[in-house]
Amino acid sequence: MRRRTTLIAIYVTFVLAFLGLVVFVGGVVVEFFAAPRPAVGGALSPAILVALMGLCAAALMFLSLFTLIGWSLARQTRARGSGYGDAYRLIEAFRFGDAIPLLERSIREGKETSEVLMLLTSAYAYTGQLAKAQATADRAVELFPNDPESYVTLANGYRLQAAYAEAALALEQAAALAADQPIIWAELGFVQRFAGQAEQALESFEHAAAHAMPAPYGVRVFYHLAKAYETVGEARKAVRATAKMMSARAGLGPWKTALKPLEGTAYGQALRYEIAAIEQAIADADAGNLG
């Protein structure tokens, strides 16, 4: 809730700053095109006064904006440790080994949050330190048993070990705590498929599809829904799911990028086959060959 309030405050401040600039430019334009009038006692014209007021308001809003952003970053650093931000960027660049010391430093500083533990679990797992990854994921659940992200962390550790049934159980716990989060339902469906739990995966995908999803999740979820509906002969549902898959087709890019650090793992191989199947389905839909 606090994060949402901060984001709203930053957005409103930015809008007010922009409006101040618009007022400034408008006043200058009006003054430029207005008929010349003799100055009375050196006083500024009303248009220039309005322009200066707009400029002052914009400057004040920009100052407030930078203050809010700085406060937000400082609060994040206090909450998650001094190395969290750099570690997050390193993990985004797949430099997992470089991120580990920063995350371990955050924990030594007493910032053992679910977010820090999630990143550290992933970093350990991607660098082959599976025992440490499992211990870190278990630690997240121990410290934050009511936080769905803790169970997502645990599931990530299991998934990278190709322990899909265990990952599904962990994500079921996360879904029970955050039933309105489509990404958790989508992730649950993915691991249930890998675990051979087709019926349960379909239910999870339908839960996910009931909410708006980012394109990377939408393209996979609607692909699997289209295939499932086609299998049971529900043609209309299959066509609708295919159309939604096509609208989210750009979401395949992040998954293809994520394949590189997963090379040599069973999960990476399974994901590679799935992405290839989705690409073929998109090509068939483009060609009008929907079966």
PDB file of N, CA and C in Angstrom, residues 20 33 61 63-64 78 99 125 127 137 154 160 168 194 214 228 232 262 269-270 274 276 280 287:
ATOM      1  N   GLY A  20       2.678  22.898 -15.281  1.00  0.00           N
ATOM      2  CA  GLY A  20       3.360  24.163 -15.034  1.00  0.00           C
ATOM      3  C   GLY A  20       4.157  24.619 -16.242  1.00  0.00           C
ATOM      4  N   PHE A  33       2.539  37.079 -29.228  1.00  0.00           N
ATOM      5  CA  PHE A  33       1.602  37.425 -30.296  1.00  0.00           C
ATOM      6  C   PHE A  33       0.647  38.560 -29.909  1.00  0.00           C
ATOM      7  N   MET A  61       7.533  21.516  -8.520  1.00  0.00           N
ATOM      8  CA  MET A  61       7.086  20.132  -8.696  1.00  0.00           C
ATOM      9  C   MET A  61       8.254  19.215  -9.051  1.00  0.00           C
ATOM     10  N   LEU A  63      11.362  19.673  -8.205  1.00  0.00           N
ATOM     11  CA  LEU A  63      12.124  19.507  -6.967  1.00  0.00           C
ATOM     12  C   LEU A  63      11.458  18.473  -6.063  1.00  0.00           C
ATOM     13  N   SER A  64      10.132  18.543  -5.967  1.00  0.00           N
ATOM     14  CA  SER A  64       9.394  17.569  -5.162  1.00  0.00           C
ATOM     15  C   SER A  64       9.526  16.168  -5.755  1.00  0.00           C
ATOM     16  N   ARG A  78      17.336   1.040   2.657  1.00  0.00           N
ATOM     17  CA  ARG A  78      17.261   0.716   4.085  1.00  0.00           C
ATOM     18  C   ARG A  78      16.548  -0.607   4.308  1.00  0.00           C
ATOM     19  N   ALA A  99      26.295 -11.169  -8.470  1.00  0.00           N
ATOM     20  CA  ALA A  99      25.202 -10.684  -7.607  1.00  0.00           C
ATOM     21  C   ALA A  99      25.237 -11.330  -6.225  1.00  0.00           C
ATOM     22  N   ALA A 125      20.993 -20.961  -7.540  1.00  0.00           N
ATOM     23  CA  ALA A 125      20.549 -22.046  -8.418  1.00  0.00           C
ATOM     24  C   ALA A 125      21.175 -21.937  -9.803  1.00  0.00           C
ATOM     25  N   THR A 127      23.934 -20.653 -10.599  1.00  0.00           N
ATOM     26  CA  THR A 127      25.381 -20.913 -10.571  1.00  0.00           C
ATOM     27  C   THR A 127      25.684 -22.334 -10.095  1.00  0.00           C
ATOM     28  N   ALA A 137      15.764 -20.880   0.050  1.00  0.00           N
ATOM     29  CA  ALA A 137      14.320 -20.913  -0.195  1.00  0.00           C
ATOM     30  C   ALA A 137      13.576 -21.384   1.053  1.00  0.00           C
ATOM     31  N   LEU A 154      10.512 -20.579  -3.026  1.00  0.00           N
ATOM     32  CA  LEU A 154      10.698 -22.018  -2.842  1.00  0.00           C
ATOM     33  C   LEU A 154      10.436 -22.759  -4.150  1.00  0.00           C
ATOM     34  N   LEU A 160      14.157 -25.152 -10.801  1.00  0.00           N
ATOM     35  CA  LEU A 160      15.477 -25.207 -11.409  1.00  0.00           C
ATOM     36  C   LEU A 160      16.162 -26.560 -11.167  1.00  0.00           C
ATOM     37  N   ALA A 168       5.045 -27.254  -7.752  1.00  0.00           N
ATOM     38  CA  ALA A 168       3.602 -27.042  -7.842  1.00  0.00           C
ATOM     39  C   ALA A 168       2.983 -26.916  -6.453  1.00  0.00           C
ATOM     40  N   PHE A 194       4.647 -29.405 -16.532  1.00  0.00           N
ATOM     41  CA  PHE A 194       5.903 -30.144 -16.523  1.00  0.00           C
ATOM     42  C   PHE A 194       5.833 -31.363 -15.606  1.00  0.00           C
ATOM     43  N   PRO A 214       0.745  -9.660 -18.015  1.00  0.00           N
ATOM     44  CA  PRO A 214       1.795  -9.169 -18.916  1.00  0.00           C
ATOM     45  C   PRO A 214       1.927 -10.111 -20.109  1.00  0.00           C
ATOM     46  N   ALA A 228      -5.576 -26.991 -25.139  1.00  0.00           N
ATOM     47  CA  ALA A 228      -6.481 -27.788 -24.304  1.00  0.00           C
ATOM     48  C   ALA A 228      -7.902 -27.753 -24.845  1.00  0.00           C
ATOM     49  N   VAL A 232     -10.369 -30.974 -26.578  1.00  0.00           N
ATOM     50  CA  VAL A 232     -11.702 -31.433 -26.142  1.00  0.00           C
ATOM     51  C   VAL A 232     -12.805 -30.957 -27.088  1.00  0.00           C
ATOM     52  N   LEU A 262      19.839 -20.915 -18.677  1.00  0.00           N
ATOM     53  CA  LEU A 262      19.260 -22.207 -18.330  1.00  0.00           C
ATOM     54  C   LEU A 262      19.850 -23.353 -19.144  1.00  0.00           C
ATOM     55  N   GLN A 269      15.745 -27.099 -21.027  1.00  0.00           N
ATOM     56  CA  GLN A 269      15.424 -27.887 -22.219  1.00  0.00           C
ATOM     57  C   GLN A 269      13.912 -27.964 -22.415  1.00  0.00           C
ATOM     58  N   ALA A 270      13.179 -28.172 -21.319  1.00  0.00           N
ATOM     59  CA  ALA A 270      11.719 -28.247 -21.415  1.00  0.00           C
ATOM     60  C   ALA A 270      11.136 -26.915 -21.879  1.00  0.00           C
ATOM     61  N   GLU A 274       8.973 -25.921 -25.353  1.00  0.00           N
ATOM     62  CA  GLU A 274       7.688 -25.225 -25.273  1.00  0.00           C
ATOM     63  C   GLU A 274       7.691 -23.960 -26.126  1.00  0.00           C
ATOM     64  N   ALA A 276       9.511 -23.328 -28.736  1.00  0.00           N
ATOM     65  CA  ALA A 276       9.498 -23.726 -30.147  1.00  0.00           C
ATOM     66  C   ALA A 276       8.082 -24.098 -30.587  1.00  0.00           C
ATOM     67  N   GLN A 280       5.760 -22.194 -33.440  1.00  0.00           N
ATOM     68  CA  GLN A 280       5.121 -22.906 -34.551  1.00  0.00           C
ATOM     69  C   GLN A 280       3.627 -22.620 -34.591  1.00  0.00           C
ATOM     70  N   ALA A 287      -0.392 -18.156 -40.927  1.00  0.00           N
ATOM     71  CA  ALA A 287      -0.657 -18.743 -42.244  1.00  0.00           C
ATOM     72  C   ALA A 287      -2.111 -19.158 -42.428  1.00  0.00           C
TER      73      ALA A 287
END
